[in-house]
PDB file of C-alpha atoms in Angstrom:
ATOM      1  CA  MET T 176      49.238  71.230 130.379  1.00  0.00           C
ATOM      2  CA  ILE T 177      47.321  69.884 133.392  1.00  0.00           C
ATOM      3  CA  ARG T 178      45.298  72.943 133.531  1.00  0.00           C
ATOM      4  CA  ALA T 179      44.382  72.818 129.903  1.00  0.00           C
ATOM      5  CA  PHE T 180      43.396  69.072 130.316  1.00  0.00           C
ATOM      6  CA  LEU T 181      41.260  70.010 133.390  1.00  0.00           C
ATOM      7  CA  ALA T 182      39.600  72.630 131.456  1.00  0.00           C
ATOM      8  CA  ALA T 183      38.797  70.510 128.611  1.00  0.00           C
ATOM      9  CA  LEU T 184      37.459  67.835 131.052  1.00  0.00           C
ATOM     10  CA  LEU T 185      35.210  70.353 132.870  1.00  0.00           C
ATOM     11  CA  LEU T 186      33.885  71.665 129.573  1.00  0.00           C
ATOM     12  CA  ALA T 187      32.866  68.094 128.526  1.00  0.00           C
ATOM     13  CA  ILE T 188      31.107  67.732 131.797  1.00  0.00           C
ATOM     14  CA  VAL T 189      29.548  71.234 132.066  1.00  0.00           C
ATOM     15  CA  THR T 190      28.423  71.641 128.467  1.00  0.00           C
ATOM     16  CA  PRO T 191      25.816  68.695 128.177  1.00  0.00           C
ATOM     17  CA  ALA T 192      24.543  69.674 131.806  1.00  0.00           C
ATOM     18  CA  LEU T 193      23.930  73.206 130.676  1.00  0.00           C
ATOM     19  CA  ALA T 194      22.721  72.421 126.895  1.00  0.00           C
ATOM     20  CA  GLN T 195      19.766  70.089 127.620  1.00  0.00           C
ATOM     21  CA  PRO T 196      18.135  68.837 125.688  1.00  0.00           C
ATOM     22  CA  GLY T 197      20.337  68.093 122.721  1.00  0.00           C
ATOM     23  CA  SER T 198      22.731  70.867 121.477  1.00  0.00           C
ATOM     24  CA  ALA T 199      22.993  73.338 118.658  1.00  0.00           C
ATOM     25  CA  PRO T 200      25.200  71.130 116.241  1.00  0.00           C
ATOM     26  CA  THR T 201      22.200  68.405 116.276  1.00  0.00           C
ATOM     27  CA  ILE T 202      20.224  71.012 114.302  1.00  0.00           C
ATOM     28  CA  PRO T 203      20.008  70.014 110.622  1.00  0.00           C
ATOM     29  CA  GLN T 204      22.065  72.215 108.233  1.00  0.00           C
ATOM     30  CA  SER T 205      18.924  72.456 106.044  1.00  0.00           C
ATOM     31  CA  VAL T 206      17.098  74.682 108.518  1.00  0.00           C
ATOM     32  CA  LEU T 207      19.983  77.045 109.190  1.00  0.00           C
ATOM     33  CA  ILE T 208      20.026  80.713 107.969  1.00  0.00           C
ATOM     34  CA  GLN T 209      23.110  82.851 107.833  1.00  0.00           C
ATOM     35  CA  PRO T 210      23.077  86.192 109.345  1.00  0.00           C
ATOM     36  CA  GLY T 211      23.557  87.867 105.926  1.00  0.00           C
ATOM     37  CA  GLU T 212      20.601  86.009 104.408  1.00  0.00           C
ATOM     38  CA  LEU T 213      18.253  86.828 107.145  1.00  0.00           C
ATOM     39  CA  ALA T 214      19.328  90.542 107.082  1.00  0.00           C
ATOM     40  CA  ALA T 215      18.602  90.661 103.382  1.00  0.00           C
ATOM     41  CA  ALA T 216      15.207  89.073 103.980  1.00  0.00           C
ATOM     42  CA  LEU T 217      14.448  91.662 106.429  1.00  0.00           C
ATOM     43  CA  LYS T 218      15.198  94.421 103.842  1.00  0.00           C
ATOM     44  CA  SER T 219      12.972  93.060 101.152  1.00  0.00           C
ATOM     45  CA  GLY T 220       9.975  90.581 100.780  1.00  0.00           C
ATOM     46  CA  PRO T 221       7.751  89.209 103.448  1.00  0.00           C
ATOM     47  CA  LYS T 222       9.344  89.433 106.774  1.00  0.00           C
ATOM     48  CA  PRO T 223       9.554  86.098 108.983  1.00  0.00           C
ATOM     49  CA  VAL T 224       8.413  86.135 112.482  1.00  0.00           C
ATOM     50  CA  ILE T 225      11.598  86.363 114.527  1.00  0.00           C
ATOM     51  CA  LEU T 226      11.691  85.075 118.005  1.00  0.00           C
ATOM     52  CA  GLN T 227      14.786  85.569 120.426  1.00  0.00           C
ATOM     53  CA  VAL T 228      14.946  82.462 122.759  1.00  0.00           C
ATOM     54  CA  GLY T 229      18.046  83.593 124.708  1.00  0.00           C
ATOM     55  CA  PHE T 230      18.274  85.655 127.852  1.00  0.00           C
ATOM     56  CA  LYS T 231      16.404  88.779 128.592  1.00  0.00           C
ATOM     57  CA  ILE T 232      19.204  91.078 129.471  1.00  0.00           C
ATOM     58  CA  MET T 233      20.817  90.329 125.967  1.00  0.00           C
ATOM     59  CA  TYR T 234      17.405  91.067 124.366  1.00  0.00           C
ATOM     60  CA  ASP T 235      17.185  94.309 126.200  1.00  0.00           C
ATOM     61  CA  GLU T 236      20.688  95.078 125.202  1.00  0.00           C
ATOM     62  CA  ALA T 237      19.996  94.718 121.428  1.00  0.00           C
ATOM     63  CA  HIS T 238      17.941  92.542 119.223  1.00  0.00           C
ATOM     64  CA  ILE T 239      16.934  92.145 115.637  1.00  0.00           C
ATOM     65  CA  PRO T 240      14.209  94.715 114.701  1.00  0.00           C
ATOM     66  CA  GLY T 241      10.688  93.088 115.002  1.00  0.00           C
ATOM     67  CA  ALA T 242      11.948  90.155 117.085  1.00  0.00           C
ATOM     68  CA  LEU T 243       9.832  89.040 119.885  1.00  0.00           C
ATOM     69  CA  TYR T 244      11.338  87.920 123.214  1.00  0.00           C
ATOM     70  CA  ALA T 245      10.394  84.301 123.885  1.00  0.00           C
ATOM     71  CA  GLY T 246      12.369  83.139 126.904  1.00  0.00           C
ATOM     72  CA  PRO T 247      15.489  81.194 127.367  1.00  0.00           C
ATOM     73  CA  ALA T 248      14.454  77.818 125.909  1.00  0.00           C
ATOM     74  CA  GLY T 249      17.037  75.917 127.813  1.00  0.00           C
ATOM     75  CA  LYS T 250      15.103  76.215 131.047  1.00  0.00           C
ATOM     76  CA  ASP T 251      11.455  74.864 131.596  1.00  0.00           C
ATOM     77  CA  ASP T 252      10.028  78.249 132.130  1.00  0.00           C
ATOM     78  CA  GLY T 253      11.679  79.459 128.888  1.00  0.00           C
ATOM     79  CA  ILE T 254      10.027  76.468 127.044  1.00  0.00           C
ATOM     80  CA  ALA T 255       6.742  77.446 128.533  1.00  0.00           C
ATOM     81  CA  ALA T 256       7.258  81.243 127.319  1.00  0.00           C
ATOM     82  CA  LEU T 257       8.048  79.965 123.916  1.00  0.00           C
ATOM     83  CA  LYS T 258       5.168  77.836 123.776  1.00  0.00           C
ATOM     84  CA  MET T 259       2.994  80.830 124.738  1.00  0.00           C
ATOM     85  CA  ALA T 260       4.639  82.872 122.147  1.00  0.00           C
ATOM     86  CA  ALA T 261       4.212  80.307 119.421  1.00  0.00           C
ATOM     87  CA  ALA T 262       0.419  79.975 120.331  1.00  0.00           C
ATOM     88  CA  SER T 263      -0.398  83.238 118.380  1.00  0.00           C
ATOM     89  CA  ILE T 264       1.721  82.354 115.230  1.00  0.00           C
ATOM     90  CA  ASP T 265       0.233  80.458 112.319  1.00  0.00           C
ATOM     91  CA  LYS T 266       2.120  77.253 111.990  1.00  0.00           C
ATOM     92  CA  GLY T 267       2.610  77.795 108.299  1.00  0.00           C
ATOM     93  CA  ASN T 268       4.380  81.221 108.870  1.00  0.00           C
ATOM     94  CA  GLN T 269       8.077  81.702 108.382  1.00  0.00           C
ATOM     95  CA  VAL T 270       9.549  81.791 111.603  1.00  0.00           C
ATOM     96  CA  VAL T 271      13.281  82.453 112.592  1.00  0.00           C
ATOM     97  CA  ILE T 272      14.638  81.749 115.966  1.00  0.00           C
ATOM     98  CA  TYR T 273      18.050  82.845 117.364  1.00  0.00           C
ATOM     99  CA  CYS T 274      19.960  83.026 120.533  1.00  0.00           C
ATOM    100  CA  GLY T 275      23.539  84.215 120.192  1.00  0.00           C
ATOM    101  CA  CYS T 276      24.520  84.057 123.834  1.00  0.00           C
ATOM    102  CA  CYS T 277      27.306  81.939 123.506  1.00  0.00           C
ATOM    103  CA  PRO T 278      29.412  80.231 120.743  1.00  0.00           C
ATOM    104  CA  TRP T 279      27.039  77.839 118.785  1.00  0.00           C
ATOM    105  CA  GLU T 280      28.210  74.633 120.036  1.00  0.00           C
ATOM    106  CA  HIS T 281      27.820  75.900 123.837  1.00  0.00           C
ATOM    107  CA  CYS T 282      24.351  77.317 123.542  1.00  0.00           C
ATOM    108  CA  PRO T 283      21.968  76.030 125.893  1.00  0.00           C
ATOM    109  CA  ASN T 284      18.823  77.467 124.204  1.00  0.00           C
ATOM    110  CA  ILE T 285      18.716  77.104 120.503  1.00  0.00           C
ATOM    111  CA  ALA T 286      18.375  73.346 120.107  1.00  0.00           C
ATOM    112  CA  ALA T 287      15.718  73.050 122.557  1.00  0.00           C
ATOM    113  CA  ALA T 288      13.697  75.927 120.915  1.00  0.00           C
ATOM    114  CA  TRP T 289      14.075  74.335 117.586  1.00  0.00           C
ATOM    115  CA  ARG T 290      12.897  71.014 118.913  1.00  0.00           C
ATOM    116  CA  THR T 291       9.916  72.405 120.719  1.00  0.00           C
ATOM    117  CA  LEU T 292       8.706  74.522 117.558  1.00  0.00           C
ATOM    118  CA  LYS T 293       9.348  71.541 115.223  1.00  0.00           C
ATOM    119  CA  ASP T 294       7.347  69.240 117.640  1.00  0.00           C
ATOM    120  CA  LEU T 295       4.478  71.883 117.660  1.00  0.00           C
ATOM    121  CA  GLY T 296       4.222  71.528 113.860  1.00  0.00           C
ATOM    122  CA  PHE T 297       5.944  74.548 112.589  1.00  0.00           C
ATOM    123  CA  THR T 298       6.658  73.990 108.772  1.00  0.00           C
ATOM    124  CA  GLN T 299       8.575  77.111 107.845  1.00  0.00           C
ATOM    125  CA  LEU T 300      11.113  77.050 110.736  1.00  0.00           C
ATOM    126  CA  LYS T 301      14.609  78.314 110.247  1.00  0.00           C
ATOM    127  CA  VAL T 302      17.398  78.805 112.842  1.00  0.00           C
ATOM    128  CA  LEU T 303      19.799  81.724 112.592  1.00  0.00           C
ATOM    129  CA  TYR T 304      23.128  80.276 112.744  1.00  0.00           C
ATOM    130  CA  ILE T 305      25.282  82.495 115.062  1.00  0.00           C
ATOM    131  CA  ALA T 306      28.799  81.100 115.256  1.00  0.00           C
ATOM    132  CA  ASN T 307      30.296  83.013 118.029  1.00  0.00           C
ATOM    133  CA  ASN T 308      27.733  85.400 119.733  1.00  0.00           C
ATOM    134  CA  PHE T 309      25.146  88.049 118.626  1.00  0.00           C
ATOM    135  CA  GLY T 310      27.778  90.740 119.188  1.00  0.00           C
ATOM    136  CA  ALA T 311      30.436  89.657 116.851  1.00  0.00           C
ATOM    137  CA  ASP T 312      28.071  87.870 114.342  1.00  0.00           C
ATOM    138  CA  TRP T 313      25.353  90.484 114.034  1.00  0.00           C
ATOM    139  CA  ALA T 314      25.593  93.832 115.762  1.00  0.00           C
ATOM    140  CA  GLU T 315      29.404  94.364 115.067  1.00  0.00           C
ATOM    141  CA  LYS T 316      28.906  93.620 111.427  1.00  0.00           C
ATOM    142  CA  GLY T 317      26.624  96.605 111.113  1.00  0.00           C
ATOM    143  CA  LEU T 318      23.389  94.469 110.821  1.00  0.00           C
ATOM    144  CA  PRO T 319      20.355  96.306 112.278  1.00  0.00           C
ATOM    145  CA  VAL T 320      19.350  96.139 115.886  1.00  0.00           C
ATOM    146  CA  VAL T 321      17.079  97.764 118.104  1.00  0.00           C
ATOM    147  CA  HIS T 322      17.530  98.338 121.997  1.00  0.00           C
ATOM    148  CA  GLY T 323      15.064  97.738 124.718  1.00  0.00           C
TER     149      GLY T 323
ATOM    150  CA  MET C1112       7.003 119.752 117.730  1.00  0.00           C
ATOM    151  CA  LYS C1113       9.755 119.125 115.336  1.00  0.00           C
ATOM    152  CA  THR C1114      12.111 118.374 118.438  1.00  0.00           C
ATOM    153  CA  ALA C1115       9.472 115.885 119.599  1.00  0.00           C
ATOM    154  CA  LEU C1116       9.216 114.231 116.312  1.00  0.00           C
ATOM    155  CA  PHE C1117      12.992 114.044 115.882  1.00  0.00           C
ATOM    156  CA  ALA C1118      13.343 112.567 119.471  1.00  0.00           C
ATOM    157  CA  ALA C1119      10.823 109.865 118.426  1.00  0.00           C
ATOM    158  CA  LEU C1120      12.480 109.060 115.357  1.00  0.00           C
ATOM    159  CA  ILE C1121      15.787 108.538 117.228  1.00  0.00           C
ATOM    160  CA  ALA C1122      13.947 106.355 119.878  1.00  0.00           C
ATOM    161  CA  PHE C1123      12.416 103.914 117.494  1.00  0.00           C
ATOM    162  CA  ALA C1124      14.662 103.807 114.504  1.00  0.00           C
ATOM    163  CA  PRO C1125      16.677 100.664 114.198  1.00  0.00           C
ATOM    164  CA  LEU C1126      20.313 101.476 114.970  1.00  0.00           C
ATOM    165  CA  PRO C1127      23.132 100.242 112.768  1.00  0.00           C
ATOM    166  CA  ALA C1128      24.972  98.579 115.677  1.00  0.00           C
ATOM    167  CA  LEU C1129      25.978  99.068 119.206  1.00  0.00           C
ATOM    168  CA  ALA C1130      29.242 100.580 119.929  1.00  0.00           C
ATOM    169  CA  ALA C1131      31.798  97.460 119.945  1.00  0.00           C
ATOM    170  CA  MET C1132      33.655  96.268 122.882  1.00  0.00           C
ATOM    171  CA  LEU C1133      35.741  98.909 124.398  1.00  0.00           C
ATOM    172  CA  ALA C1134      39.101  99.122 122.520  1.00  0.00           C
ATOM    173  CA  PRO C1135      42.637  98.734 123.976  1.00  0.00           C
ATOM    174  CA  GLY C1136      43.546 102.196 125.454  1.00  0.00           C
ATOM    175  CA  ALA C1137      40.058 103.215 126.392  1.00  0.00           C
ATOM    176  CA  THR C1138      39.328 104.121 130.023  1.00  0.00           C
ATOM    177  CA  ALA C1139      37.498 101.384 131.657  1.00  0.00           C
ATOM    178  CA  PRO C1140      34.243 102.843 132.972  1.00  0.00           C
ATOM    179  CA  ASP C1141      34.017 103.029 136.719  1.00  0.00           C
ATOM    180  CA  PHE C1142      30.845 101.653 138.326  1.00  0.00           C
ATOM    181  CA  THR C1143      29.810 100.548 141.859  1.00  0.00           C
ATOM    182  CA  ARG C1144      27.492  97.811 142.487  1.00  0.00           C
ATOM    183  CA  ALA C1145      26.707  95.572 145.636  1.00  0.00           C
ATOM    184  CA  GLY C1146      28.614  92.336 145.463  1.00  0.00           C
ATOM    185  CA  LEU C1147      26.755  88.994 146.386  1.00  0.00           C
ATOM    186  CA  ASP C1148      27.847  89.528 149.840  1.00  0.00           C
ATOM    187  CA  GLY C1149      26.243  92.988 150.077  1.00  0.00           C
ATOM    188  CA  LYS C1150      29.405  94.800 150.125  1.00  0.00           C
ATOM    189  CA  PRO C1151      30.036  97.571 147.597  1.00  0.00           C
ATOM    190  CA  VAL C1152      32.354  96.627 144.706  1.00  0.00           C
ATOM    191  CA  SER C1153      33.760  99.310 142.535  1.00  0.00           C
ATOM    192  CA  LEU C1154      36.277  99.379 139.736  1.00  0.00           C
ATOM    193  CA  SER C1155      38.032 102.516 141.140  1.00  0.00           C
ATOM    194  CA  ALA C1156      38.710 100.965 144.308  1.00  0.00           C
ATOM    195  CA  ALA C1157      41.116  98.543 142.441  1.00  0.00           C
ATOM    196  CA  ARG C1158      42.899 101.322 140.709  1.00  0.00           C
ATOM    197  CA  GLY C1159      46.702 100.924 140.832  1.00  0.00           C
ATOM    198  CA  LYS C1160      46.337  97.083 140.429  1.00  0.00           C
ATOM    199  CA  VAL C1161      45.797  95.113 137.227  1.00  0.00           C
ATOM    200  CA  VAL C1162      42.030  94.120 137.052  1.00  0.00           C
ATOM    201  CA  LEU C1163      40.323  91.435 135.244  1.00  0.00           C
ATOM    202  CA  LEU C1164      36.730  92.211 134.658  1.00  0.00           C
ATOM    203  CA  ASP C1165      34.799  89.068 133.701  1.00  0.00           C
ATOM    204  CA  PHE C1166      31.184  89.120 132.419  1.00  0.00           C
ATOM    205  CA  TRP C1167      30.015  85.672 132.731  1.00  0.00           C
ATOM    206  CA  ALA C1168      26.655  83.571 133.459  1.00  0.00           C
ATOM    207  CA  SER C1169      25.694  80.514 134.994  1.00  0.00           C
ATOM    208  CA  TRP C1170      23.984  79.304 131.858  1.00  0.00           C
ATOM    209  CA  CYS C1171      27.148  79.799 129.807  1.00  0.00           C
ATOM    210  CA  ALA C1172      29.545  76.763 129.675  1.00  0.00           C
ATOM    211  CA  PRO C1173      32.861  78.447 128.578  1.00  0.00           C
ATOM    212  CA  CYS C1174      32.041  80.819 131.457  1.00  0.00           C
ATOM    213  CA  ILE C1175      31.684  78.017 133.918  1.00  0.00           C
ATOM    214  CA  VAL C1176      35.028  76.415 132.663  1.00  0.00           C
ATOM    215  CA  GLU C1177      36.952  79.594 133.310  1.00  0.00           C
ATOM    216  CA  LEU C1178      36.006  79.967 137.022  1.00  0.00           C
ATOM    217  CA  PRO C1179      38.453  77.664 138.337  1.00  0.00           C
ATOM    218  CA  HIS C1180      41.269  79.101 136.353  1.00  0.00           C
ATOM    219  CA  LEU C1181      40.318  82.615 137.273  1.00  0.00           C
ATOM    220  CA  ALA C1182      40.212  81.442 140.889  1.00  0.00           C
ATOM    221  CA  ASP C1183      43.876  80.036 140.524  1.00  0.00           C
ATOM    222  CA  LEU C1184      44.892  83.320 138.851  1.00  0.00           C
ATOM    223  CA  LYS C1185      43.813  85.228 141.794  1.00  0.00           C
ATOM    224  CA  ARG C1186      45.937  83.044 144.137  1.00  0.00           C
ATOM    225  CA  ARG C1187      48.928  83.131 141.972  1.00  0.00           C
ATOM    226  CA  HIS C1188      48.995  86.932 141.719  1.00  0.00           C
ATOM    227  CA  ALA C1189      47.482  87.759 145.185  1.00  0.00           C
ATOM    228  CA  GLY C1190      47.905  91.440 145.924  1.00  0.00           C
ATOM    229  CA  ARG C1191      48.785  92.377 142.397  1.00  0.00           C
ATOM    230  CA  LEU C1192      45.847  91.202 140.356  1.00  0.00           C
ATOM    231  CA  GLU C1193      42.047  92.041 140.991  1.00  0.00           C
ATOM    232  CA  ILE C1194      39.288  90.217 139.425  1.00  0.00           C
ATOM    233  CA  ILE C1195      35.687  91.231 139.541  1.00  0.00           C
ATOM    234  CA  GLY C1196      33.040  88.877 138.146  1.00  0.00           C
ATOM    235  CA  VAL C1197      29.867  90.386 136.545  1.00  0.00           C
ATOM    236  CA  SER C1198      27.024  87.907 136.405  1.00  0.00           C
ATOM    237  CA  MET C1199      24.670  88.476 133.546  1.00  0.00           C
ATOM    238  CA  ASP C1200      22.150  85.945 134.986  1.00  0.00           C
ATOM    239  CA  ASP C1201      18.630  87.039 135.106  1.00  0.00           C
ATOM    240  CA  SER C1202      18.299  85.513 138.365  1.00  0.00           C
ATOM    241  CA  LYS C1203      20.581  86.092 141.442  1.00  0.00           C
ATOM    242  CA  ALA C1204      19.685  82.634 142.922  1.00  0.00           C
ATOM    243  CA  ASN C1205      21.294  80.905 139.578  1.00  0.00           C
ATOM    244  CA  THR C1206      24.498  82.910 140.206  1.00  0.00           C
ATOM    245  CA  ILE C1207      24.625  81.964 143.887  1.00  0.00           C
ATOM    246  CA  ASP C1208      24.094  78.349 143.038  1.00  0.00           C
ATOM    247  CA  ALA C1209      26.752  78.580 140.514  1.00  0.00           C
ATOM    248  CA  MET C1210      29.209  80.207 143.121  1.00  0.00           C
ATOM    249  CA  ASN C1211      28.545  77.464 145.584  1.00  0.00           C
ATOM    250  CA  ARG C1212      29.288  74.882 142.934  1.00  0.00           C
ATOM    251  CA  TYR C1213      32.589  76.604 141.633  1.00  0.00           C
ATOM    252  CA  PRO C1214      33.627  78.953 144.423  1.00  0.00           C
ATOM    253  CA  VAL C1215      35.949  81.652 143.742  1.00  0.00           C
ATOM    254  CA  ASP C1216      37.722  84.193 146.057  1.00  0.00           C
ATOM    255  CA  TYR C1217      36.982  87.416 144.183  1.00  0.00           C
ATOM    256  CA  PRO C1218      34.015  89.738 144.339  1.00  0.00           C
ATOM    257  CA  VAL C1219      31.087  88.842 142.296  1.00  0.00           C
ATOM    258  CA  LEU C1220      28.018  91.152 141.483  1.00  0.00           C
ATOM    259  CA  MET C1221      24.987  91.210 139.394  1.00  0.00           C
ATOM    260  CA  GLY C1222      25.194  92.870 136.046  1.00  0.00           C
ATOM    261  CA  ASP C1223      22.653  94.997 134.781  1.00  0.00           C
ATOM    262  CA  LEU C1224      21.810  96.980 131.361  1.00  0.00           C
ATOM    263  CA  PRO C1225      23.363 100.264 132.292  1.00  0.00           C
ATOM    264  CA  LEU C1226      26.511  98.464 133.215  1.00  0.00           C
ATOM    265  CA  ALA C1227      26.567  96.244 129.874  1.00  0.00           C
ATOM    266  CA  LYS C1228      26.097  99.532 128.060  1.00  0.00           C
ATOM    267  CA  LEU C1229      29.017 101.157 129.804  1.00  0.00           C
ATOM    268  CA  TYR C1230      31.180  98.405 128.256  1.00  0.00           C
ATOM    269  CA  GLY C1231      29.646  98.850 124.706  1.00  0.00           C
ATOM    270  CA  GLY C1232      27.019  96.263 125.287  1.00  0.00           C
ATOM    271  CA  VAL C1233      27.749  92.562 126.464  1.00  0.00           C
ATOM    272  CA  LEU C1234      26.356  90.676 123.414  1.00  0.00           C
ATOM    273  CA  GLY C1235      28.086  87.326 124.064  1.00  0.00           C
ATOM    274  CA  LEU C1236      29.703  85.542 126.746  1.00  0.00           C
ATOM    275  CA  PRO C1237      32.193  85.081 128.328  1.00  0.00           C
ATOM    276  CA  GLU C1238      33.479  88.689 127.871  1.00  0.00           C
ATOM    277  CA  ILE C1239      36.707  89.577 129.695  1.00  0.00           C
ATOM    278  CA  TYR C1240      38.491  92.794 130.018  1.00  0.00           C
ATOM    279  CA  LEU C1241      42.096  93.143 131.218  1.00  0.00           C
ATOM    280  CA  ILE C1242      42.624  96.587 132.643  1.00  0.00           C
ATOM    281  CA  GLY C1243      45.899  97.985 133.362  1.00  0.00           C
ATOM    282  CA  ARG C1244      47.146  99.991 136.574  1.00  0.00           C
ATOM    283  CA  ASP C1245      46.320 103.126 134.910  1.00  0.00           C
ATOM    284  CA  GLY C1246      42.622 102.087 134.477  1.00  0.00           C
ATOM    285  CA  LYS C1247      42.954 101.714 130.713  1.00  0.00           C
ATOM    286  CA  VAL C1248      41.801  98.753 128.714  1.00  0.00           C
ATOM    287  CA  ILE C1249      44.780  96.403 127.790  1.00  0.00           C
ATOM    288  CA  LYS C1250      42.910  93.820 125.873  1.00  0.00           C
ATOM    289  CA  SER C1251      39.644  92.122 125.787  1.00  0.00           C
ATOM    290  CA  TRP C1252      38.122  88.730 124.816  1.00  0.00           C
ATOM    291  CA  ARG C1253      34.675  87.511 123.903  1.00  0.00           C
ATOM    292  CA  GLY C1254      33.602  84.002 123.307  1.00  0.00           C
ATOM    293  CA  ASP C1255      35.512  80.587 124.022  1.00  0.00           C
ATOM    294  CA  PHE C1256      37.817  80.861 126.796  1.00  0.00           C
ATOM    295  CA  ARG C1257      41.581  81.106 126.076  1.00  0.00           C
ATOM    296  CA  GLY C1258      43.478  80.399 129.118  1.00  0.00           C
ATOM    297  CA  LYS C1259      46.975  80.435 127.778  1.00  0.00           C
ATOM    298  CA  GLU C1260      46.493  83.807 125.989  1.00  0.00           C
ATOM    299  CA  LEU C1261      44.987  85.266 129.186  1.00  0.00           C
ATOM    300  CA  ASP C1262      47.749  84.034 131.359  1.00  0.00           C
ATOM    301  CA  SER C1263      50.231  85.524 128.974  1.00  0.00           C
ATOM    302  CA  ALA C1264      48.485  88.753 128.746  1.00  0.00           C
ATOM    303  CA  ILE C1265      48.284  89.271 132.582  1.00  0.00           C
ATOM    304  CA  ASP C1266      52.094  88.215 132.945  1.00  0.00           C
ATOM    305  CA  GLY C1267      52.611  91.159 130.318  1.00  0.00           C
ATOM    306  CA  ALA C1268      50.489  93.572 132.402  1.00  0.00           C
ATOM    307  CA  LEU C1269      52.020  92.781 135.699  1.00  0.00           C
ATOM    308  CA  ARG C1270      55.347  93.468 134.181  1.00  0.00           C
ATOM    309  CA  ARG C1271      54.424  96.901 132.930  1.00  0.00           C
TER     310      ARG C1271
END
């Protein structure tokens, strides 16, 4: 009982500290896209630009086909890398960002990436909703991935 | 020529999915890496004991939350339970910083792509494997930390 309380307390302290600025649940529902929707869009029609805004080792393990690595947006150098990647993309293009490192509400990257691209003026921006992690919600559902 | 073309197709074709996490009953692959203190850490060195293999990272809030719990487990089951922490941080400095803030008394090493692949791809954190004395996977978890479930599974493994 005491351990559970201490764990909850630590999570409450640690989560905001690791997930600055903002957190994934602050992203409006209207900009979210579900894994199945994105997978369908990749099969037909114009493909969006996809940016992975998480950690390099996870991108190297597996990522969505065509996705570009843009750096972990929860960190200053990750934001800088994201801005560099965004500089070559037309702001009117369809852009989808995703992370999937951790459960959605604990992701340290996705909200910062969304805010950065929104502030840069991207008008067709979508955020891939990954409830648990990229493994459970994408790769292990049989959706396409590439390695390396 | 045909062989080269086939190899190129295999290398660049989108794959349906990585193999999933190792299933219960699978042999946990052995590995050896240098720990943060420079000493070698291998899974096979812990054979004969119950092992908890914890893939984590300093940027992962649920992973940080579990560290004091794992440190406590190690103390409670000293001599019977080994814990190996595998940091998936890109930067060793970030791992060392986290260890200074949340110290543990078990070996921690830096993970890498080959090690992640050995375990079916670490595509979400935290990821924990409970490995029996026989070196086979008993249970695994990925995502939010579930302390009570973990405690219960360890108790069961230690009774076997």
